[in-house]
Short mmCIF file of C-alpha atoms and ligand atoms in Angstrom, two decimals:
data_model
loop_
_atom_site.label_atom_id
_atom_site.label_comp_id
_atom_site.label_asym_id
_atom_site.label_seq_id
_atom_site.Cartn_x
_atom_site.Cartn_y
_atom_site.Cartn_z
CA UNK A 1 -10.69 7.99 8.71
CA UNK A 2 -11.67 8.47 4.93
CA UNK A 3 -13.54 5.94 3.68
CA UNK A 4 -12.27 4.66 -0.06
CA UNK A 5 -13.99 2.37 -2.68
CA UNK A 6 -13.37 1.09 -6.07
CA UNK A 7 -14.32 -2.41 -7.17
CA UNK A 8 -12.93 -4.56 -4.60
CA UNK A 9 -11.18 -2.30 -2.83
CA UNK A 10 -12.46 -0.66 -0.07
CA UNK A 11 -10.07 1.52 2.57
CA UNK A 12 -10.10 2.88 5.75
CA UNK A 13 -7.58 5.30 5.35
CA UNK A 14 -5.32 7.60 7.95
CA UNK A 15 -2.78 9.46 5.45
CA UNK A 16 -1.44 12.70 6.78
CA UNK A 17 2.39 13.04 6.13
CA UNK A 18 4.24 13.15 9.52
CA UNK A 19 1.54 12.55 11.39
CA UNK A 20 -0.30 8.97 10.84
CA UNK A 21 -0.38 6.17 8.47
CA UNK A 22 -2.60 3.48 8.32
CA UNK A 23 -4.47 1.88 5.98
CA UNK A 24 -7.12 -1.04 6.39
CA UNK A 25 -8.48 -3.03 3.81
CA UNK A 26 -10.97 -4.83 6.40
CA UNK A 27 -12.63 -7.29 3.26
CA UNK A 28 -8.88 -9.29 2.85
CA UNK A 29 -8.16 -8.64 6.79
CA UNK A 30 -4.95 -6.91 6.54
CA UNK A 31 -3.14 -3.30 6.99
CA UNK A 32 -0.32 -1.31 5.70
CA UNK A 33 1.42 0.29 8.50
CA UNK A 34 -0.32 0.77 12.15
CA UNK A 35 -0.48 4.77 12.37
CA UNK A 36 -1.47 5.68 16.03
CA UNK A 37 -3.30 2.46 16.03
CA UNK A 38 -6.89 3.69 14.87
CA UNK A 39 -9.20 1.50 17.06
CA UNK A 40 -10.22 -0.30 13.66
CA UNK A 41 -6.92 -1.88 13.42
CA UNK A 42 -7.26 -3.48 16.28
CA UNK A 43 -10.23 -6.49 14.43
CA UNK A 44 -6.96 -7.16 11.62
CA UNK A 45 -4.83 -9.96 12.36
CA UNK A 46 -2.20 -9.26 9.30
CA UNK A 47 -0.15 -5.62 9.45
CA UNK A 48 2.23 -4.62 6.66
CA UNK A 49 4.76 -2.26 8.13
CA UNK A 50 6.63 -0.09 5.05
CA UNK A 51 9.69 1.46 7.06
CA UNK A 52 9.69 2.70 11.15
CA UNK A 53 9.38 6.41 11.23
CA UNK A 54 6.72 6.90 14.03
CA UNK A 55 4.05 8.31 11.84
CA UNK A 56 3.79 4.50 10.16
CA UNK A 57 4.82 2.45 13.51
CA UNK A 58 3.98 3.95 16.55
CA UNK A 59 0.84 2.17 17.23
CA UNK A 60 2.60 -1.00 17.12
CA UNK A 61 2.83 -2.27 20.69
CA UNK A 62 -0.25 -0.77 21.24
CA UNK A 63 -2.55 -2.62 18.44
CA UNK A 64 -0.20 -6.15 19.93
CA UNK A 65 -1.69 -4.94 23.27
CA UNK A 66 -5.27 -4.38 22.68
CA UNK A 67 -5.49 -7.38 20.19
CA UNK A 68 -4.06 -9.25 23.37
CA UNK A 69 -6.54 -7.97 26.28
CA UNK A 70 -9.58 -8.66 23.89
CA UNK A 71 -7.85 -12.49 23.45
CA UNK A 72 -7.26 -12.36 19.92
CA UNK A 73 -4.66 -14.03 18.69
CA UNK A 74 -1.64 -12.63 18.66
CA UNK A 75 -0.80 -10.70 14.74
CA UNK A 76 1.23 -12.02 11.92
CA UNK A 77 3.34 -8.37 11.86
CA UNK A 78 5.10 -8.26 8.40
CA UNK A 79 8.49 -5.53 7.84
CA UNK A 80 11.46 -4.67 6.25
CA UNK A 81 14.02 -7.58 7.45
CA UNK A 82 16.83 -5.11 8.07
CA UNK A 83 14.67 -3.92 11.20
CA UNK A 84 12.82 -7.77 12.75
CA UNK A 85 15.45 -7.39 15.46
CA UNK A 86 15.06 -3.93 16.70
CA UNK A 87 11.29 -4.10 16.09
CA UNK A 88 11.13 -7.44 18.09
CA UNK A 89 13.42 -5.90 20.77
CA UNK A 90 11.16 -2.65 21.47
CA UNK A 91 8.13 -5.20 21.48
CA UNK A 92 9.72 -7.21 24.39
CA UNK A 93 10.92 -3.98 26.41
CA UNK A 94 6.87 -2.89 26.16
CA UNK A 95 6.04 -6.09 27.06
CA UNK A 96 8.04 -5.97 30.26
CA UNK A 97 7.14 -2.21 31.35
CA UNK A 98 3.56 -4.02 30.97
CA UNK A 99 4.01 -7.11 33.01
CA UNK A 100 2.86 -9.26 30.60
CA UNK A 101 4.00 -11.53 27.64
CA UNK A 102 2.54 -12.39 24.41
CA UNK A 103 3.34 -14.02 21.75
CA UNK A 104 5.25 -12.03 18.62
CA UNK A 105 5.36 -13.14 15.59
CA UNK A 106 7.38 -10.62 13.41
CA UNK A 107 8.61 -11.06 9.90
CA UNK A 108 10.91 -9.34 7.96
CA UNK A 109 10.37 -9.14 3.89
CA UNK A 110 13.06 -9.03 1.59
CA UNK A 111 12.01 -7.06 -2.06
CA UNK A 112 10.41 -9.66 -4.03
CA UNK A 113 9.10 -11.92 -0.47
CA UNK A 114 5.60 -13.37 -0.98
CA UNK A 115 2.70 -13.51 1.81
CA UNK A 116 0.05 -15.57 1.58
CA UNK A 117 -3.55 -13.74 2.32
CA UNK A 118 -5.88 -15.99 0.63
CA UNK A 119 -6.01 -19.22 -1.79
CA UNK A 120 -6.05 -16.72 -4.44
CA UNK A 121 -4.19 -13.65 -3.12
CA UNK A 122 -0.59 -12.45 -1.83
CA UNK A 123 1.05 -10.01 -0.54
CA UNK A 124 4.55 -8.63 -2.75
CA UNK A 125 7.04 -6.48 -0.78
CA UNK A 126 8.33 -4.02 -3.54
CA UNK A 127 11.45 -2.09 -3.19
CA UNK A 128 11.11 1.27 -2.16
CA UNK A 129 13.47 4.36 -1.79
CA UNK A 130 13.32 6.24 1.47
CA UNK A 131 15.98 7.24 4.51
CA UNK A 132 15.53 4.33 6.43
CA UNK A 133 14.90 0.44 5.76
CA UNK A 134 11.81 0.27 3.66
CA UNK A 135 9.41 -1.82 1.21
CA UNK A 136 6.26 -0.68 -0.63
CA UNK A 137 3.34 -3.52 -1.25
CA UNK A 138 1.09 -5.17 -3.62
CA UNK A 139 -2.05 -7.16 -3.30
CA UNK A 140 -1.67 -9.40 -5.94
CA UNK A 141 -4.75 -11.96 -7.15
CA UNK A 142 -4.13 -14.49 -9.22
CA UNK A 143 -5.49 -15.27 -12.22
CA UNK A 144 -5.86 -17.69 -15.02
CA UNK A 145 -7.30 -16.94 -18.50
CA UNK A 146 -7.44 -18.55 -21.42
CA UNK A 147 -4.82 -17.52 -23.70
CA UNK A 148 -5.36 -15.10 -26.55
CA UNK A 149 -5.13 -17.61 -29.80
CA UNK A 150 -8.24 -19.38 -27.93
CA UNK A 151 -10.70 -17.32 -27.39
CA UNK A 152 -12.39 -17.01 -30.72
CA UNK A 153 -12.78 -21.15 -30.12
CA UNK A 154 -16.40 -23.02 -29.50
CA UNK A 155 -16.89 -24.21 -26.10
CA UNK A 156 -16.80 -27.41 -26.90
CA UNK A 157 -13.35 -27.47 -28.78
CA UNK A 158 -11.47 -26.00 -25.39
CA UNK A 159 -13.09 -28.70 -23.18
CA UNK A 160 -11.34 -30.96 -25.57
CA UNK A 161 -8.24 -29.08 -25.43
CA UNK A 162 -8.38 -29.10 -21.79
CA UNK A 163 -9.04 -32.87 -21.80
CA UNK A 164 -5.66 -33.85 -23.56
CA UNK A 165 -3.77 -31.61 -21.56
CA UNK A 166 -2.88 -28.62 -23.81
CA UNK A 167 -1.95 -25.62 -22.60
CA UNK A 168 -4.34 -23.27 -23.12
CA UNK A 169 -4.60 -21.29 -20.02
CA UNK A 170 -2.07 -18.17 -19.02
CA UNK A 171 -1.78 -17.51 -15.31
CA UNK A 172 -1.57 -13.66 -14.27
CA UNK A 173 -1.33 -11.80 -11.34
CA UNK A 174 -3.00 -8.56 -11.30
CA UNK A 175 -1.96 -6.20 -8.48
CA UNK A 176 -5.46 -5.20 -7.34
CA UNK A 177 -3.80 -2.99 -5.00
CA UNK A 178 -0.20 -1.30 -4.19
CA UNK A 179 0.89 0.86 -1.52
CA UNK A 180 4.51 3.24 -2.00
CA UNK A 181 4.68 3.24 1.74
CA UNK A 182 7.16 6.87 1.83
CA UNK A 183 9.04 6.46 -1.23
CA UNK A 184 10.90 8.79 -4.18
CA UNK A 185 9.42 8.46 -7.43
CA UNK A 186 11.58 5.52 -8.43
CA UNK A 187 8.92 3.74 -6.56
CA UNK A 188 6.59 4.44 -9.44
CA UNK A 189 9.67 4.19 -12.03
CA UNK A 190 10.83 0.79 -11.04
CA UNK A 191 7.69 -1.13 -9.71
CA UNK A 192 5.49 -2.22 -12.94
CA UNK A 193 2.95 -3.38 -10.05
CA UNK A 194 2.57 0.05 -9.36
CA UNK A 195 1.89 1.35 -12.75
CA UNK A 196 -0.36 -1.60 -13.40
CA UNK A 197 -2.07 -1.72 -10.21
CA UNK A 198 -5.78 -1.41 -10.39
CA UNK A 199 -5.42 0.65 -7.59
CA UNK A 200 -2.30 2.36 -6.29
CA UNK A 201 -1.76 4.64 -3.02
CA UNK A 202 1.47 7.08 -3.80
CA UNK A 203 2.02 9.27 -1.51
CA UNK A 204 2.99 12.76 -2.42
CA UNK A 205 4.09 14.72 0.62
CA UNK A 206 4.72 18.21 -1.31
CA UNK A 207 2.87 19.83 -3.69
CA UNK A 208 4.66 23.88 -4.16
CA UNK A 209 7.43 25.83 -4.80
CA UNK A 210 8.19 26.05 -1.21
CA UNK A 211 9.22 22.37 -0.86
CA UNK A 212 10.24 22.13 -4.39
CA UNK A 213 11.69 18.45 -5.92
CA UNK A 214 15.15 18.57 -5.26
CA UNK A 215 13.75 19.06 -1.19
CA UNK A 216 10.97 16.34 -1.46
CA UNK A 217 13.99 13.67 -3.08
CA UNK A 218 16.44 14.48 -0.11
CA UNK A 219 14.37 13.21 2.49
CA UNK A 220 13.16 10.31 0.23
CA UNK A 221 9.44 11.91 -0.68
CA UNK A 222 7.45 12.71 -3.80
CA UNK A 223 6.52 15.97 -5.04
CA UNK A 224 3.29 16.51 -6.92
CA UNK A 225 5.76 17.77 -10.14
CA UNK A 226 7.10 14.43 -10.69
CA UNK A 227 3.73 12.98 -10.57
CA UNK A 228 2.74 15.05 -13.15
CA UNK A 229 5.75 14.46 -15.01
CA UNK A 230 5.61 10.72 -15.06
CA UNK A 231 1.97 10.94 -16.22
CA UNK A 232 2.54 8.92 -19.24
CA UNK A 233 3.03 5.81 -16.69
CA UNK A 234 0.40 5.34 -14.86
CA UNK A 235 -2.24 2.30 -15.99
CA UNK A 236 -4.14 2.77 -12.97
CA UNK A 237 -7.93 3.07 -12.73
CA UNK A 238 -7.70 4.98 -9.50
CA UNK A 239 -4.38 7.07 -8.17
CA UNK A 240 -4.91 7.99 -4.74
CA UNK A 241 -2.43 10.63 -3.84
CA UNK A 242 -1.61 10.66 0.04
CA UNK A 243 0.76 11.16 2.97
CA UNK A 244 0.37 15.31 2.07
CA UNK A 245 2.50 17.30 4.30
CA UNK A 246 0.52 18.61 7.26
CA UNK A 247 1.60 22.28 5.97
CA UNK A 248 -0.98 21.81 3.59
CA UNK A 249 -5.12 22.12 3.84
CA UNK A 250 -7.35 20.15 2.03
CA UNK A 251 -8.31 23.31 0.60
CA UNK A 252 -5.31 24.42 -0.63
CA UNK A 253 -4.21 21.09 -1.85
CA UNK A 254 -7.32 20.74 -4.11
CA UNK A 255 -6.53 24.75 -5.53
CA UNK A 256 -3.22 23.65 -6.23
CA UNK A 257 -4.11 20.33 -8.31
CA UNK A 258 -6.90 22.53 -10.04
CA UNK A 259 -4.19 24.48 -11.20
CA UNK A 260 -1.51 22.63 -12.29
CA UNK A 261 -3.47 19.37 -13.88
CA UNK A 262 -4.94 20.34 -17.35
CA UNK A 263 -5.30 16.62 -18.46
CA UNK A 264 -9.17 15.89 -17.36
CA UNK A 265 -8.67 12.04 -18.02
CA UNK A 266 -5.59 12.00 -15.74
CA UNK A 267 -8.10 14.25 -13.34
CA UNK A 268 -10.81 11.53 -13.28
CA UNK A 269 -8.76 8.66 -12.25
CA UNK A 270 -7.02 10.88 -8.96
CA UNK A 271 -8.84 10.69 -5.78
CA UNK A 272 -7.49 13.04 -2.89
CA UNK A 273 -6.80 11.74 0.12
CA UNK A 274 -6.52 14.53 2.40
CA UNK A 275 -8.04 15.18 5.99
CA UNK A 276 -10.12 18.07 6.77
CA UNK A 277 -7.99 19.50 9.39
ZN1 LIG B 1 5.70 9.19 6.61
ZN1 LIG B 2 9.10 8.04 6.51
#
């Protein structure tokens, strides 16, 4: 796993593109897609699934399994809703070749659904643009601030304002963190939480010529070009690029970014997330 931090945000993080997925944000107690099922999954009681390919879902029954021989309680396990069913009925066929039941509790998230994670947090399922059923998420906190015309005003005068009931305050919700899931680029393009998230996970599965765009877009992936391209939209403190294809080393991947980013403030705000082997 690769450890990520900035400001709240700290991730345990399995990204390698056809391979494993899973990220776990252990501070809010909650995961975007289950991988293999790292062992750390296994402590979170709330998993985001983006779409089924194996690479995101196969440690599924497994991570229901373990959760359930250590007596947790069973997960909330959130997904697109055009798969609950078939989810739900691969869940009760490993439950039988087990010889056990437990309890399932599977959701399915239309674009737009809201989970609550905390009294001042949620969960947004974004649309996202892949081969198969999928959604992208945000973290969302929610805010209140005082509004802009206010806050050149004493102390005293907004405490008065407050007290007859004006309407001072603007609420906000700032996605503190977004995750593509496997996505085009339209994720980026259509999402404002994504450009405006504090921090946003994007994967970008190819990076050459060899797999140019027109071959990342046809099986529903982003190529490093169209990052690059869409520069200009990006408000993000920290872009974590991930999901590389597994044709790629670490090495290689950090040559090829050297050579095709000139823009150093772009530069300072990516953060590779690419496995050594
Ligand atoms: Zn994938
Ligand atoms: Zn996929």
């Amino acid at each position: 796993m690769v450890k990520f931090e900035h400001k709240d945000v700290f991730v345990d993080a399995m990204g390698r593109g056809g391979i494993e997925t899973c990220y776990i944000l252990p501070r809010y107690q909650l995961a975007f897609d289950a991988g293999r099922c790292p062992y750390a999954l296994v402590d979170i009681p709330r998993l985001f699934l983006t779409h089924a390919h194996l690479d995101h879902a196969a440690g599924i029954p497994y991570y229901i399994s373990q959760r359930s021989l250590r007596h947790l309680p069973s997960p909330e396990i959130y997904c697109p809703h055009e798969i609950v069913d078939t989810l739900q009925d691969i869940l009760r066929l490993w439950q039988k070749l087990e010889g056990y039941e437990y309890p399932l509790t599977v959701r399915g998230l239309e674009v737009g659904s809201r989970v609550e994670v905390r009294k001042d947090m949620y969960v947004r399922a974004l649309r996202s643009f892949h081969r198969v059923p999928s959604r992208g998420y945000a973290l969302m906190r929610q805010s209140r601030k005082l509004k802009e015309e206010f806050l050149s005003l004493p102390g005293k005068e907004i405490q008065r304002m407050k007290e007859q009931g004006k309407k001072i305050f603007e609420d906000r919700d700032i996605p503190l963190f977004v995750f593509s899931g496997d996505s085009t680029i339209e994720f980026l393009t259509e999402n404002s939480e994504a450009r405006e998230a504090t921090v946003l996970f994007l994967e970008c599965t190819y990076i050459d010529d060899k797999r140019p765009v027109a071959k990342a877009r046809e099986w529903g992936h982003i190529h490093l070009d169209e990052v690059l391209e869409n520069r200009a939209l990006f408000q993000n403190e920290k872009i974590v690029l991930t999901h590389f294809s597994r044709r790629y080393t670490k090495r290689f991947i950090a040559q090829v970014l050297k050579r095709k980013i000139q823009d150093e403030e772009f530069l300072s705000r990516l953060f590779i997330l690419a496995h050594e082997d």
